[in-house]
Amino acid sequence: MQLIIGNHNYSSWSLRAWLLLRQFDLAFDTTRIALFTPGSAEQIKAYNPAGKVPVLLDNGTTIWDSLSICEYISERHLQHKGWPSDHTRRAHARSSCAEMHTGFMALRHAMPMNCRRHVDNFTIAADVQQDIQRISTLWSEALSQSDSERFLYGDFSIADAFYAPVVFRLTGYGVKLPRQLQAYCDRILALPACQEWLTLAQQESEVIDAEEV
Ligand SMILES: N[C@@H](CCC(=O)N[C@@H](CS)C(=O)NCC(=O)O)C(=O)O
């Protein structure tokens, strides 16, 4: 498999697909395209006419958009283990990912992913606080149903990959969380795959206006 991604520092949608592949130890090559540089739009369009990363290439099949890439990986390479096996938890996990995919615009706008940046005394606007509250509720519901409370739905799933960029954001912007949710964030951050991504982000030097990503 070949995964086309953007900058590690900024590309939260790329992180989601990459983390799922890494966490399940699947073999893949990464092609990084530095976003918003001369020629980058054309380079991306050569893989995905929609002009967005991530894109997954697998044996002649092209899959684009992070959620469908994760679904494809789960179906084709993980015997569906990308989602919880219990149908009620799976429905919750799928709904949580769909909500992330289409929502939380205030948080995404005010707190863009920037792995290299740590903000002290970040002022949280009311609409951003609402998004954080909603995410906290979702995570608490998921963790309370999980047997181990290690990951959102027990074993690592697409939902953890989908919320990993939120973990990076909450940490980078210094958002205070209840103990159980902070412990979840700490477990995600401690994953070797997340540490690897953060190291790769540190090694990059491009600077992008966050509004654009
Ligand atoms: N819905 C898409 C969003 C993908 C997306 O917005 N990717 C950004 C990088 S994180 C991108 O490719 N931006 C380049 C551009 O807009 O030109 C997904 O889930 O994959």
PDB file of C-alpha atoms and ligand atoms in Angstrom:
ATOM      1  CA  MET A   1       0.000   0.000   0.000  1.00  0.00           C
ATOM      2  CA  GLN A   2       1.067   3.570  -0.599  1.00  0.00           C
ATOM      3  CA  LEU A   3      -0.370   6.374   1.534  1.00  0.00           C
ATOM      4  CA  ILE A   4      -0.138   9.913   0.221  1.00  0.00           C
ATOM      5  CA  ILE A   5      -0.101  12.403   3.068  1.00  0.00           C
ATOM      6  CA  GLY A   6       0.497  16.094   3.717  1.00  0.00           C
ATOM      7  CA  ASN A   7       2.814  17.681   6.272  1.00  0.00           C
ATOM      8  CA  HIS A   8       3.048  15.692   9.497  1.00  0.00           C
ATOM      9  CA  ASN A   9       2.889  18.940  11.442  1.00  0.00           C
ATOM     10  CA  TYR A  10      -0.405  20.134  10.011  1.00  0.00           C
ATOM     11  CA  SER A  11      -2.284  17.407   8.192  1.00  0.00           C
ATOM     12  CA  SER A  12      -4.727  16.013  10.719  1.00  0.00           C
ATOM     13  CA  TRP A  13      -6.672  14.006   8.110  1.00  0.00           C
ATOM     14  CA  SER A  14      -3.449  12.352   6.979  1.00  0.00           C
ATOM     15  CA  LEU A  15      -2.601  11.426  10.568  1.00  0.00           C
ATOM     16  CA  ARG A  16      -5.865   9.508  10.943  1.00  0.00           C
ATOM     17  CA  ALA A  17      -5.227   7.103   8.057  1.00  0.00           C
ATOM     18  CA  TRP A  18      -1.502   6.808   8.818  1.00  0.00           C
ATOM     19  CA  LEU A  19      -2.106   6.005  12.492  1.00  0.00           C
ATOM     20  CA  LEU A  20      -4.586   3.241  11.710  1.00  0.00           C
ATOM     21  CA  LEU A  21      -2.090   1.579   9.356  1.00  0.00           C
ATOM     22  CA  ARG A  22       0.788   1.952  11.835  1.00  0.00           C
ATOM     23  CA  GLN A  23      -1.151   0.885  14.890  1.00  0.00           C
ATOM     24  CA  PHE A  24      -2.219  -2.332  13.164  1.00  0.00           C
ATOM     25  CA  ASP A  25       1.309  -2.887  11.866  1.00  0.00           C
ATOM     26  CA  LEU A  26       0.306  -3.009   8.214  1.00  0.00           C
ATOM     27  CA  ALA A  27       3.002  -2.630   5.571  1.00  0.00           C
ATOM     28  CA  PHE A  28       2.829   0.602   3.579  1.00  0.00           C
ATOM     29  CA  ASP A  29       5.009   3.280   2.033  1.00  0.00           C
ATOM     30  CA  THR A  30       4.413   6.938   2.688  1.00  0.00           C
ATOM     31  CA  THR A  31       4.601   9.680   0.087  1.00  0.00           C
ATOM     32  CA  ARG A  32       4.619  13.103   1.717  1.00  0.00           C
ATOM     33  CA  ILE A  33       3.542  16.158  -0.249  1.00  0.00           C
ATOM     34  CA  ALA A  34       4.314  19.459   1.456  1.00  0.00           C
ATOM     35  CA  LEU A  35       0.967  21.273   1.203  1.00  0.00           C
ATOM     36  CA  PHE A  36       0.594  24.707  -0.356  1.00  0.00           C
ATOM     37  CA  THR A  37       4.006  24.703  -2.013  1.00  0.00           C
ATOM     38  CA  PRO A  38       4.543  25.352  -5.734  1.00  0.00           C
ATOM     39  CA  GLY A  39       3.245  22.351  -7.673  1.00  0.00           C
ATOM     40  CA  SER A  40       1.792  20.560  -4.635  1.00  0.00           C
ATOM     41  CA  ALA A  41      -1.834  20.953  -5.758  1.00  0.00           C
ATOM     42  CA  GLU A  42      -0.997  19.336  -9.110  1.00  0.00           C
ATOM     43  CA  GLN A  43       0.956  16.568  -7.385  1.00  0.00           C
ATOM     44  CA  ILE A  44      -2.029  15.744  -5.167  1.00  0.00           C
ATOM     45  CA  LYS A  45      -4.448  15.883  -8.109  1.00  0.00           C
ATOM     46  CA  ALA A  46      -2.339  13.295  -9.920  1.00  0.00           C
ATOM     47  CA  TYR A  47      -3.379  10.887  -7.140  1.00  0.00           C
ATOM     48  CA  ASN A  48      -6.780  12.337  -6.246  1.00  0.00           C
ATOM     49  CA  PRO A  49      -8.742  14.616  -8.581  1.00  0.00           C
ATOM     50  CA  ALA A  50     -10.487  16.031  -5.475  1.00  0.00           C
ATOM     51  CA  GLY A  51      -7.138  17.603  -4.603  1.00  0.00           C
ATOM     52  CA  LYS A  52      -6.962  16.439  -0.975  1.00  0.00           C
ATOM     53  CA  VAL A  53      -4.800  14.145   1.091  1.00  0.00           C
ATOM     54  CA  PRO A  54      -4.793  11.487   2.421  1.00  0.00           C
ATOM     55  CA  VAL A  55      -5.052   9.096  -0.518  1.00  0.00           C
ATOM     56  CA  LEU A  56      -4.424   5.352  -0.309  1.00  0.00           C
ATOM     57  CA  LEU A  57      -3.250   3.293  -3.265  1.00  0.00           C
ATOM     58  CA  ASP A  58      -3.626  -0.446  -2.900  1.00  0.00           C
ATOM     59  CA  ASN A  59      -2.917  -2.841  -5.716  1.00  0.00           C
ATOM     60  CA  GLY A  60      -4.500  -0.676  -8.411  1.00  0.00           C
ATOM     61  CA  THR A  61      -7.301   0.663  -6.215  1.00  0.00           C
ATOM     62  CA  THR A  62      -7.345   4.332  -5.234  1.00  0.00           C
ATOM     63  CA  ILE A  63      -9.183   5.316  -2.053  1.00  0.00           C
ATOM     64  CA  TRP A  64      -9.533   8.941  -0.975  1.00  0.00           C
ATOM     65  CA  ASP A  65     -10.984  10.718   2.046  1.00  0.00           C
ATOM     66  CA  SER A  66      -9.848   9.628   5.515  1.00  0.00           C
ATOM     67  CA  LEU A  67     -13.076   7.940   6.595  1.00  0.00           C
ATOM     68  CA  SER A  68     -13.419   5.792   3.505  1.00  0.00           C
ATOM     69  CA  ILE A  69      -9.692   4.973   3.658  1.00  0.00           C
ATOM     70  CA  CYS A  70     -10.125   3.732   7.242  1.00  0.00           C
ATOM     71  CA  GLU A  71     -13.232   1.739   6.264  1.00  0.00           C
ATOM     72  CA  TYR A  72     -11.329   0.204   3.354  1.00  0.00           C
ATOM     73  CA  ILE A  73      -8.340  -0.741   5.522  1.00  0.00           C
ATOM     74  CA  SER A  74     -10.627  -2.337   8.115  1.00  0.00           C
ATOM     75  CA  GLU A  75     -12.584  -4.307   5.529  1.00  0.00           C
ATOM     76  CA  ARG A  76      -9.721  -5.336   3.274  1.00  0.00           C
ATOM     77  CA  HIS A  77      -6.778  -5.764   5.641  1.00  0.00           C
ATOM     78  CA  LEU A  78      -8.077  -6.109   9.208  1.00  0.00           C
ATOM     79  CA  GLN A  79     -10.988  -8.543   8.891  1.00  0.00           C
ATOM     80  CA  HIS A  80     -13.162  -5.658  10.138  1.00  0.00           C
ATOM     81  CA  LYS A  81     -11.106  -5.211  13.331  1.00  0.00           C
ATOM     82  CA  GLY A  82     -10.908  -1.481  12.668  1.00  0.00           C
ATOM     83  CA  TRP A  83     -14.289  -1.244  14.405  1.00  0.00           C
ATOM     84  CA  PRO A  84     -15.511  -2.726  17.711  1.00  0.00           C
ATOM     85  CA  SER A  85     -17.040  -6.186  17.262  1.00  0.00           C
ATOM     86  CA  ASP A  86     -20.096  -5.402  19.416  1.00  0.00           C
ATOM     87  CA  HIS A  87     -22.760  -3.826  17.187  1.00  0.00           C
ATOM     88  CA  THR A  88     -23.863  -1.237  19.763  1.00  0.00           C
ATOM     89  CA  ARG A  89     -20.306  -0.024  20.345  1.00  0.00           C
ATOM     90  CA  ARG A  90     -19.643  -0.162  16.612  1.00  0.00           C
ATOM     91  CA  ALA A  91     -22.654   2.061  15.970  1.00  0.00           C
ATOM     92  CA  HIS A  92     -21.426   4.516  18.611  1.00  0.00           C
ATOM     93  CA  ALA A  93     -17.892   4.435  17.187  1.00  0.00           C
ATOM     94  CA  ARG A  94     -19.122   5.001  13.631  1.00  0.00           C
ATOM     95  CA  SER A  95     -21.368   7.861  14.745  1.00  0.00           C
ATOM     96  CA  SER A  96     -18.487   9.453  16.697  1.00  0.00           C
ATOM     97  CA  CYS A  97     -16.244   9.293  13.638  1.00  0.00           C
ATOM     98  CA  ALA A  98     -18.945  10.690  11.363  1.00  0.00           C
ATOM     99  CA  GLU A  99     -19.481  13.534  13.833  1.00  0.00           C
ATOM    100  CA  MET A 100     -15.748  14.248  13.822  1.00  0.00           C
ATOM    101  CA  HIS A 101     -15.604  14.058  10.047  1.00  0.00           C
ATOM    102  CA  THR A 102     -18.357  16.590   9.498  1.00  0.00           C
ATOM    103  CA  GLY A 103     -18.389  18.622  12.679  1.00  0.00           C
ATOM    104  CA  PHE A 104     -16.532  20.450  15.428  1.00  0.00           C
ATOM    105  CA  MET A 105     -15.909  23.345  13.074  1.00  0.00           C
ATOM    106  CA  ALA A 106     -15.332  25.865  15.879  1.00  0.00           C
ATOM    107  CA  LEU A 107     -12.598  23.700  17.415  1.00  0.00           C
ATOM    108  CA  ARG A 108     -11.050  22.909  14.036  1.00  0.00           C
ATOM    109  CA  HIS A 109     -11.009  26.578  13.084  1.00  0.00           C
ATOM    110  CA  ALA A 110      -9.731  27.998  16.398  1.00  0.00           C
ATOM    111  CA  MET A 111      -7.353  25.167  17.243  1.00  0.00           C
ATOM    112  CA  PRO A 112      -5.818  23.874  14.010  1.00  0.00           C
ATOM    113  CA  MET A 113      -3.430  20.955  14.428  1.00  0.00           C
ATOM    114  CA  ASN A 114       0.126  22.205  14.713  1.00  0.00           C
ATOM    115  CA  CYS A 115       2.228  19.508  16.379  1.00  0.00           C
ATOM    116  CA  ARG A 116       5.217  21.800  16.904  1.00  0.00           C
ATOM    117  CA  ARG A 117       3.272  24.553  18.637  1.00  0.00           C
ATOM    118  CA  HIS A 118       2.487  24.736  22.340  1.00  0.00           C
ATOM    119  CA  VAL A 119       0.215  27.575  23.397  1.00  0.00           C
ATOM    120  CA  ASP A 120       0.109  28.894  26.969  1.00  0.00           C
ATOM    121  CA  ASN A 121      -3.025  30.586  28.299  1.00  0.00           C
ATOM    122  CA  PHE A 122      -5.123  29.813  25.227  1.00  0.00           C
ATOM    123  CA  THR A 123      -8.463  31.605  25.462  1.00  0.00           C
ATOM    124  CA  ILE A 124     -11.276  29.183  24.698  1.00  0.00           C
ATOM    125  CA  ALA A 125     -14.231  30.891  23.011  1.00  0.00           C
ATOM    126  CA  ALA A 126     -17.746  29.773  23.933  1.00  0.00           C
ATOM    127  CA  ASP A 127     -18.364  27.873  20.674  1.00  0.00           C
ATOM    128  CA  VAL A 128     -15.021  26.058  21.002  1.00  0.00           C
ATOM    129  CA  GLN A 129     -15.875  25.171  24.603  1.00  0.00           C
ATOM    130  CA  GLN A 130     -19.140  23.676  23.342  1.00  0.00           C
ATOM    131  CA  ASP A 131     -17.216  21.456  20.917  1.00  0.00           C
ATOM    132  CA  ILE A 132     -14.801  20.394  23.678  1.00  0.00           C
ATOM    133  CA  GLN A 133     -17.767  19.622  25.933  1.00  0.00           C
ATOM    134  CA  ARG A 134     -19.421  17.538  23.215  1.00  0.00           C
ATOM    135  CA  ILE A 135     -16.189  15.616  22.557  1.00  0.00           C
ATOM    136  CA  SER A 136     -15.762  15.045  26.300  1.00  0.00           C
ATOM    137  CA  THR A 137     -19.281  13.605  26.467  1.00  0.00           C
ATOM    138  CA  LEU A 138     -18.628  11.303  23.510  1.00  0.00           C
ATOM    139  CA  TRP A 139     -15.338  10.081  24.952  1.00  0.00           C
ATOM    140  CA  SER A 140     -16.849   9.539  28.403  1.00  0.00           C
ATOM    141  CA  GLU A 141     -19.741   7.532  26.940  1.00  0.00           C
ATOM    142  CA  ALA A 142     -17.328   5.427  24.896  1.00  0.00           C
ATOM    143  CA  LEU A 143     -14.855   4.827  27.714  1.00  0.00           C
ATOM    144  CA  SER A 144     -17.598   3.929  30.182  1.00  0.00           C
ATOM    145  CA  GLN A 145     -18.832   1.172  27.826  1.00  0.00           C
ATOM    146  CA  SER A 146     -15.343  -0.168  27.202  1.00  0.00           C
ATOM    147  CA  ASP A 147     -14.025  -3.154  29.188  1.00  0.00           C
ATOM    148  CA  SER A 148     -10.473  -1.911  29.567  1.00  0.00           C
ATOM    149  CA  GLU A 149     -10.899   1.871  29.237  1.00  0.00           C
ATOM    150  CA  ARG A 150      -7.574   1.698  27.415  1.00  0.00           C
ATOM    151  CA  PHE A 151      -8.934   3.022  24.157  1.00  0.00           C
ATOM    152  CA  LEU A 152     -12.324   4.565  23.385  1.00  0.00           C
ATOM    153  CA  TYR A 153     -14.020   1.262  22.636  1.00  0.00           C
ATOM    154  CA  GLY A 154     -11.603  -1.144  24.356  1.00  0.00           C
ATOM    155  CA  ASP A 155      -9.116  -2.186  21.661  1.00  0.00           C
ATOM    156  CA  PHE A 156      -7.622   0.472  19.389  1.00  0.00           C
ATOM    157  CA  SER A 157     -10.138   1.315  16.673  1.00  0.00           C
ATOM    158  CA  ILE A 158     -10.743   3.768  13.857  1.00  0.00           C
ATOM    159  CA  ALA A 159     -12.357   6.037  16.451  1.00  0.00           C
ATOM    160  CA  ASP A 160      -9.023   6.434  18.294  1.00  0.00           C
ATOM    161  CA  ALA A 161      -7.296   7.228  14.994  1.00  0.00           C
ATOM    162  CA  PHE A 162     -10.027   9.744  14.229  1.00  0.00           C
ATOM    163  CA  TYR A 163      -9.727  11.515  17.567  1.00  0.00           C
ATOM    164  CA  ALA A 164      -5.903  11.411  17.790  1.00  0.00           C
ATOM    165  CA  PRO A 165      -5.583  14.850  16.131  1.00  0.00           C
ATOM    166  CA  VAL A 166      -8.015  16.183  18.764  1.00  0.00           C
ATOM    167  CA  VAL A 167      -5.750  14.736  21.457  1.00  0.00           C
ATOM    168  CA  PHE A 168      -2.815  16.549  19.827  1.00  0.00           C
ATOM    169  CA  ARG A 169      -4.838  19.778  19.701  1.00  0.00           C
ATOM    170  CA  LEU A 170      -6.111  19.633  23.295  1.00  0.00           C
ATOM    171  CA  THR A 171      -2.557  18.962  24.478  1.00  0.00           C
ATOM    172  CA  GLY A 172      -0.913  21.621  22.314  1.00  0.00           C
ATOM    173  CA  TYR A 173      -3.407  24.286  23.350  1.00  0.00           C
ATOM    174  CA  GLY A 174      -3.167  23.291  27.019  1.00  0.00           C
ATOM    175  CA  VAL A 175      -6.852  22.457  27.490  1.00  0.00           C
ATOM    176  CA  LYS A 176      -7.647  21.116  30.976  1.00  0.00           C
ATOM    177  CA  LEU A 177      -9.673  17.897  30.987  1.00  0.00           C
ATOM    178  CA  PRO A 178     -11.255  15.683  33.630  1.00  0.00           C
ATOM    179  CA  ARG A 179      -8.822  13.047  34.961  1.00  0.00           C
ATOM    180  CA  GLN A 180     -10.296  10.079  33.028  1.00  0.00           C
ATOM    181  CA  LEU A 181     -10.121  11.956  29.702  1.00  0.00           C
ATOM    182  CA  GLN A 182      -6.636  13.308  30.354  1.00  0.00           C
ATOM    183  CA  ALA A 183      -5.514   9.735  31.080  1.00  0.00           C
ATOM    184  CA  TYR A 184      -6.966   8.679  27.711  1.00  0.00           C
ATOM    185  CA  CYS A 185      -5.083  11.516  25.975  1.00  0.00           C
ATOM    186  CA  ASP A 186      -1.870  10.464  27.736  1.00  0.00           C
ATOM    187  CA  ARG A 187      -2.293   6.883  26.528  1.00  0.00           C
ATOM    188  CA  ILE A 188      -2.774   8.036  22.922  1.00  0.00           C
ATOM    189  CA  LEU A 189       0.229  10.358  23.120  1.00  0.00           C
ATOM    190  CA  ALA A 190       2.385   7.570  24.564  1.00  0.00           C
ATOM    191  CA  LEU A 191       1.751   5.252  21.608  1.00  0.00           C
ATOM    192  CA  PRO A 192       5.037   4.706  19.733  1.00  0.00           C
ATOM    193  CA  ALA A 193       3.191   5.503  16.490  1.00  0.00           C
ATOM    194  CA  CYS A 194       2.062   8.891  17.833  1.00  0.00           C
ATOM    195  CA  GLN A 195       5.559   9.629  19.090  1.00  0.00           C
ATOM    196  CA  GLU A 196       6.901   8.725  15.652  1.00  0.00           C
ATOM    197  CA  TRP A 197       4.439  11.123  13.984  1.00  0.00           C
ATOM    198  CA  LEU A 198       5.375  13.924  16.397  1.00  0.00           C
ATOM    199  CA  THR A 199       9.085  13.357  15.710  1.00  0.00           C
ATOM    200  CA  LEU A 200       8.442  13.524  11.972  1.00  0.00           C
ATOM    201  CA  ALA A 201       6.520  16.779  12.514  1.00  0.00           C
ATOM    202  CA  GLN A 202       9.443  18.215  14.513  1.00  0.00           C
ATOM    203  CA  GLN A 203      11.779  17.417  11.635  1.00  0.00           C
ATOM    204  CA  GLU A 204       9.728  19.461   9.167  1.00  0.00           C
ATOM    205  CA  SER A 205      10.433  23.133   8.662  1.00  0.00           C
ATOM    206  CA  GLU A 206       7.578  24.298   6.429  1.00  0.00           C
ATOM    207  CA  VAL A 207       5.288  26.910   7.917  1.00  0.00           C
ATOM    208  CA  ILE A 208       1.696  27.073   6.685  1.00  0.00           C
ATOM    209  CA  ASP A 209      -1.000  29.550   7.571  1.00  0.00           C
ATOM    210  CA  ALA A 210      -3.202  27.279   9.665  1.00  0.00           C
ATOM    211  CA  GLU A 211      -6.345  28.699   8.046  1.00  0.00           C
ATOM    212  CA  GLU A 212      -5.342  27.010   4.812  1.00  0.00           C
ATOM    213  CA  VAL A 213      -4.905  23.449   6.085  1.00  0.00           C
TER     214      VAL A 213
HETATM  215  N1  LIG B   1     -12.668  15.089   4.093  1.00  0.00           N
HETATM  216  C1  LIG B   1     -11.267  14.930   3.754  1.00  0.00           C
HETATM  217  C2  LIG B   1     -10.512  16.190   4.118  1.00  0.00           C
HETATM  218  C3  LIG B   1      -9.105  16.139   3.585  1.00  0.00           C
HETATM  219  C4  LIG B   1      -8.385  17.475   3.721  1.00  0.00           C
HETATM  220  O1  LIG B   1      -8.995  18.536   3.915  1.00  0.00           O
HETATM  221  N2  LIG B   1      -7.048  17.416   3.596  1.00  0.00           N
HETATM  222  C5  LIG B   1      -6.231  18.615   3.639  1.00  0.00           C
HETATM  223  C6  LIG B   1      -4.974  18.373   4.472  1.00  0.00           C
HETATM  224  S1  LIG B   1      -5.328  17.918   6.149  1.00  0.00           S
HETATM  225  C7  LIG B   1      -5.748  18.922   2.230  1.00  0.00           C
HETATM  226  O2  LIG B   1      -5.517  18.034   1.449  1.00  0.00           O
HETATM  227  N3  LIG B   1      -5.565  20.196   1.922  1.00  0.00           N
HETATM  228  C8  LIG B   1      -4.994  20.595   0.676  1.00  0.00           C
HETATM  229  C9  LIG B   1      -5.851  21.559  -0.064  1.00  0.00           C
HETATM  230  O3  LIG B   1      -6.982  21.844   0.403  1.00  0.00           O
HETATM  231  O4  LIG B   1      -5.409  22.044  -1.112  1.00  0.00           O
HETATM  232  C10 LIG B   1     -10.716  13.694   4.492  1.00  0.00           C
HETATM  233  O5  LIG B   1     -11.334  13.295   5.486  1.00  0.00           O
HETATM  234  O6  LIG B   1      -9.720  13.108   4.059  1.00  0.00           O
END
